[in-house]
């Protein structure tokens, strides 16, 4: 054993091995048919006859399955081995879900590790101590600059003149948006313009420029004024306080706008139109203009019947890079200066930051830093910090509609819009009082206003697929979940119940992403999460909940500060007693270490697998441990898994642990490789052949270990039957899909045959049987038989 001297001693003991193993299966044949056994004697047949009845009846007899066994997996040796050999629909579903969830967990872990802003995801340190969110989701009054947008102002002037500096800041380096000329014409004609756009889009700057140009075209003007009480324009007999002036009324979305301006826009000709007609007449008499800026709510209101008296314009946002260029280089910049600035934006990450947050105000702030020769990288880090975005968003939006969609998008990012919207509707229902009829929710209409951090990605031209919900910043979803979990104390129960409901969704992708979301929640406080929901899920009779717990622990243990606590928990679960609940916990632990956790710490993973497997006569965890080993192998941890199987089966006696270990090995050599779902390679340095077991593809690399394990499995009853079947499948099915594999199998069988005992006889008998099979003769077996004969 040149590759691994640690396996040279002890060598397999032929005597003890062959006394324990049973005969290979033989099929009854017609007397006239030539059976390979007549040419070569079955090496295990005499032993089988001589030892028949020696140890009494078989240890495991068929017995009715209890309800607990039906839900908790096989408990007896026979049921466990049969489950591995035959599989089940539920096993296939669990495997598919484990693969999908594992790919998503990898994706989340990469996002967390690639965090350029240094944000501590999942901890209360993420948010400053002085931030409060009093009142849960109850909406509060909207404000502009600390001044209520609706209702009467208690004392003081009703308007505020804009000073020269303020106006110059909006006008000197202004970049006109698309459709600016049409908006100006409409304002000059109607005197009142409703200008709508998303917050931070530069709508105030556009309004100031429109008002300035309209006044200039109309004659001398007295400047621009802010209306501190916008609702006052609807009072009977209202007149502009200052003649020949432009007035700006900045409105935020929310109840104040709906309650104050709703009747004016929705009242129809008999009421609303008359009120706005009076406002327009007053402005004409005084030579003034009025621009009302707002978001989605104002846009919807102005589309009502009362809006026929005013002009409306939906602002098209300006490219933020153009704003930076204008504010840094001014008018008429040369091509070289423009190229240098663009290179700076790309080099510092500012271009990416502006794509994530394209608001005009962000571009203006970044431009001011560049002009002042400030630290651009630091400003970019601040701009891209998802914690700042999330904190500001939750401070502004508290209504259940907005919060429900944000959380649904965070949990189900990359899913189709309809899937996310349905999940948001269910969460919203948990956050509000029962309603007599379904609410009129239109999340898509408000995405550009309330959810600017979300984009809907349409399929490529010519493709057909639903629009996918994605955040502009890869870390936003995780921070949103953490914020809601940590700071919305009154809603934690509702969020958890909603998330658990998603784990039973019919769509596997929804279940997998909900599992990853649970892991993000657990990152904040693993101890709390374990006692609050993870243990209950891990010990549940529902396999989607157990799979969710395994995936969540993989995400929760992906950070160095939480890894030790998660590993300690998995070891505790694996070492439990043989009760049904503890068996389920051990199975979940085995499932968990087969994913992201095991790839990063394979030695710890195999230790958990051993504890979960070594449970005496309790065989209920064998399927979970076997799958855990397969998943580790598929993630590039073959050496650690094979060495574990060698160590665990070293006694080569009749103990359950030996049979379990060899059964897990045979299961691993039987499972074809499936390419991971999503943009992940599973951490492998190579690319295994899809549809072929990894242990066959890697056979030359692990020849010594594989030789020893194959020898033990082929000589050990009851593992022998499944090992022979796996070898036959290697030869007839998988070897043809992987060039060079049959030569590697030949080298393996020659090494096995050279060992003391009946290994050569056994292999020769079965190879000849497969080669001479009347219905399906095996050319591969015939070739291997010739190689074996030549190697004598």
PDB file of N, CA and C in Angstrom, residues 25 52 89 131 269 325 379 399 428 520 572 575 639 657 748:
ATOM      1  N   UNK A  25     -24.915 -14.664  -3.854  1.00  0.00           N
ATOM      2  CA  UNK A  25     -26.207 -15.157  -4.311  1.00  0.00           C
ATOM      3  C   UNK A  25     -26.020 -15.999  -5.561  1.00  0.00           C
ATOM      4  N   UNK A  52     -24.824 -23.313   8.407  1.00  0.00           N
ATOM      5  CA  UNK A  52     -26.258 -23.084   8.468  1.00  0.00           C
ATOM      6  C   UNK A  52     -26.802 -23.525   9.806  1.00  0.00           C
ATOM      7  N   UNK A  89     -39.478   7.234  -2.223  1.00  0.00           N
ATOM      8  CA  UNK A  89     -39.828   8.546  -2.752  1.00  0.00           C
ATOM      9  C   UNK A  89     -39.466   9.654  -1.789  1.00  0.00           C
ATOM     10  N   UNK A 131     -30.955  53.723  17.981  1.00  0.00           N
ATOM     11  CA  UNK A 131     -32.050  53.521  17.029  1.00  0.00           C
ATOM     12  C   UNK A 131     -33.202  52.828  17.738  1.00  0.00           C
ATOM     13  N   UNK A 269     -66.022  66.432 -10.426  1.00  0.00           N
ATOM     14  CA  UNK A 269     -66.248  67.807 -10.875  1.00  0.00           C
ATOM     15  C   UNK A 269     -67.007  68.650  -9.869  1.00  0.00           C
ATOM     16  N   UNK A 325     -20.777  63.207 -12.771  1.00  0.00           N
ATOM     17  CA  UNK A 325     -19.917  63.834 -13.779  1.00  0.00           C
ATOM     18  C   UNK A 325     -20.182  65.334 -13.874  1.00  0.00           C
ATOM     19  N   UNK A 379     -16.486  56.632   1.588  1.00  0.00           N
ATOM     20  CA  UNK A 379     -17.854  57.040   1.271  1.00  0.00           C
ATOM     21  C   UNK A 379     -18.604  55.915   0.555  1.00  0.00           C
ATOM     22  N   UNK A 399     -45.719  50.484   7.712  1.00  0.00           N
ATOM     23  CA  UNK A 399     -47.015  49.867   7.444  1.00  0.00           C
ATOM     24  C   UNK A 399     -46.832  48.390   7.104  1.00  0.00           C
ATOM     25  N   UNK A 428     -48.625  39.554   5.752  1.00  0.00           N
ATOM     26  CA  UNK A 428     -49.402  40.746   6.098  1.00  0.00           C
ATOM     27  C   UNK A 428     -50.652  40.361   6.878  1.00  0.00           C
ATOM     28  N   UNK A 520     -30.295  32.518   8.753  1.00  0.00           N
ATOM     29  CA  UNK A 520     -29.919  33.929   8.941  1.00  0.00           C
ATOM     30  C   UNK A 520     -30.456  34.448  10.274  1.00  0.00           C
ATOM     31  N   UNK A 572     -23.926  17.020  20.519  1.00  0.00           N
ATOM     32  CA  UNK A 572     -24.892  16.656  21.561  1.00  0.00           C
ATOM     33  C   UNK A 572     -26.068  15.891  20.955  1.00  0.00           C
ATOM     34  N   UNK A 575     -25.125  12.225  19.930  1.00  0.00           N
ATOM     35  CA  UNK A 575     -24.840  11.266  21.000  1.00  0.00           C
ATOM     36  C   UNK A 575     -26.073  10.900  21.812  1.00  0.00           C
ATOM     37  N   UNK A 639     -11.321  11.762   1.046  1.00  0.00           N
ATOM     38  CA  UNK A 639     -10.301  11.146   1.897  1.00  0.00           C
ATOM     39  C   UNK A 639     -10.772  11.018   3.342  1.00  0.00           C
ATOM     40  N   UNK A 657     -21.631  -1.830  14.355  1.00  0.00           N
ATOM     41  CA  UNK A 657     -20.907  -0.685  13.806  1.00  0.00           C
ATOM     42  C   UNK A 657     -20.138  -1.055  12.544  1.00  0.00           C
ATOM     43  N   UNK A 748      -8.196  -2.194  -9.172  1.00  0.00           N
ATOM     44  CA  UNK A 748      -8.798  -2.395  -7.854  1.00  0.00           C
ATOM     45  C   UNK A 748      -9.030  -3.877  -7.592  1.00  0.00           C
TER      46      UNK A 748
END
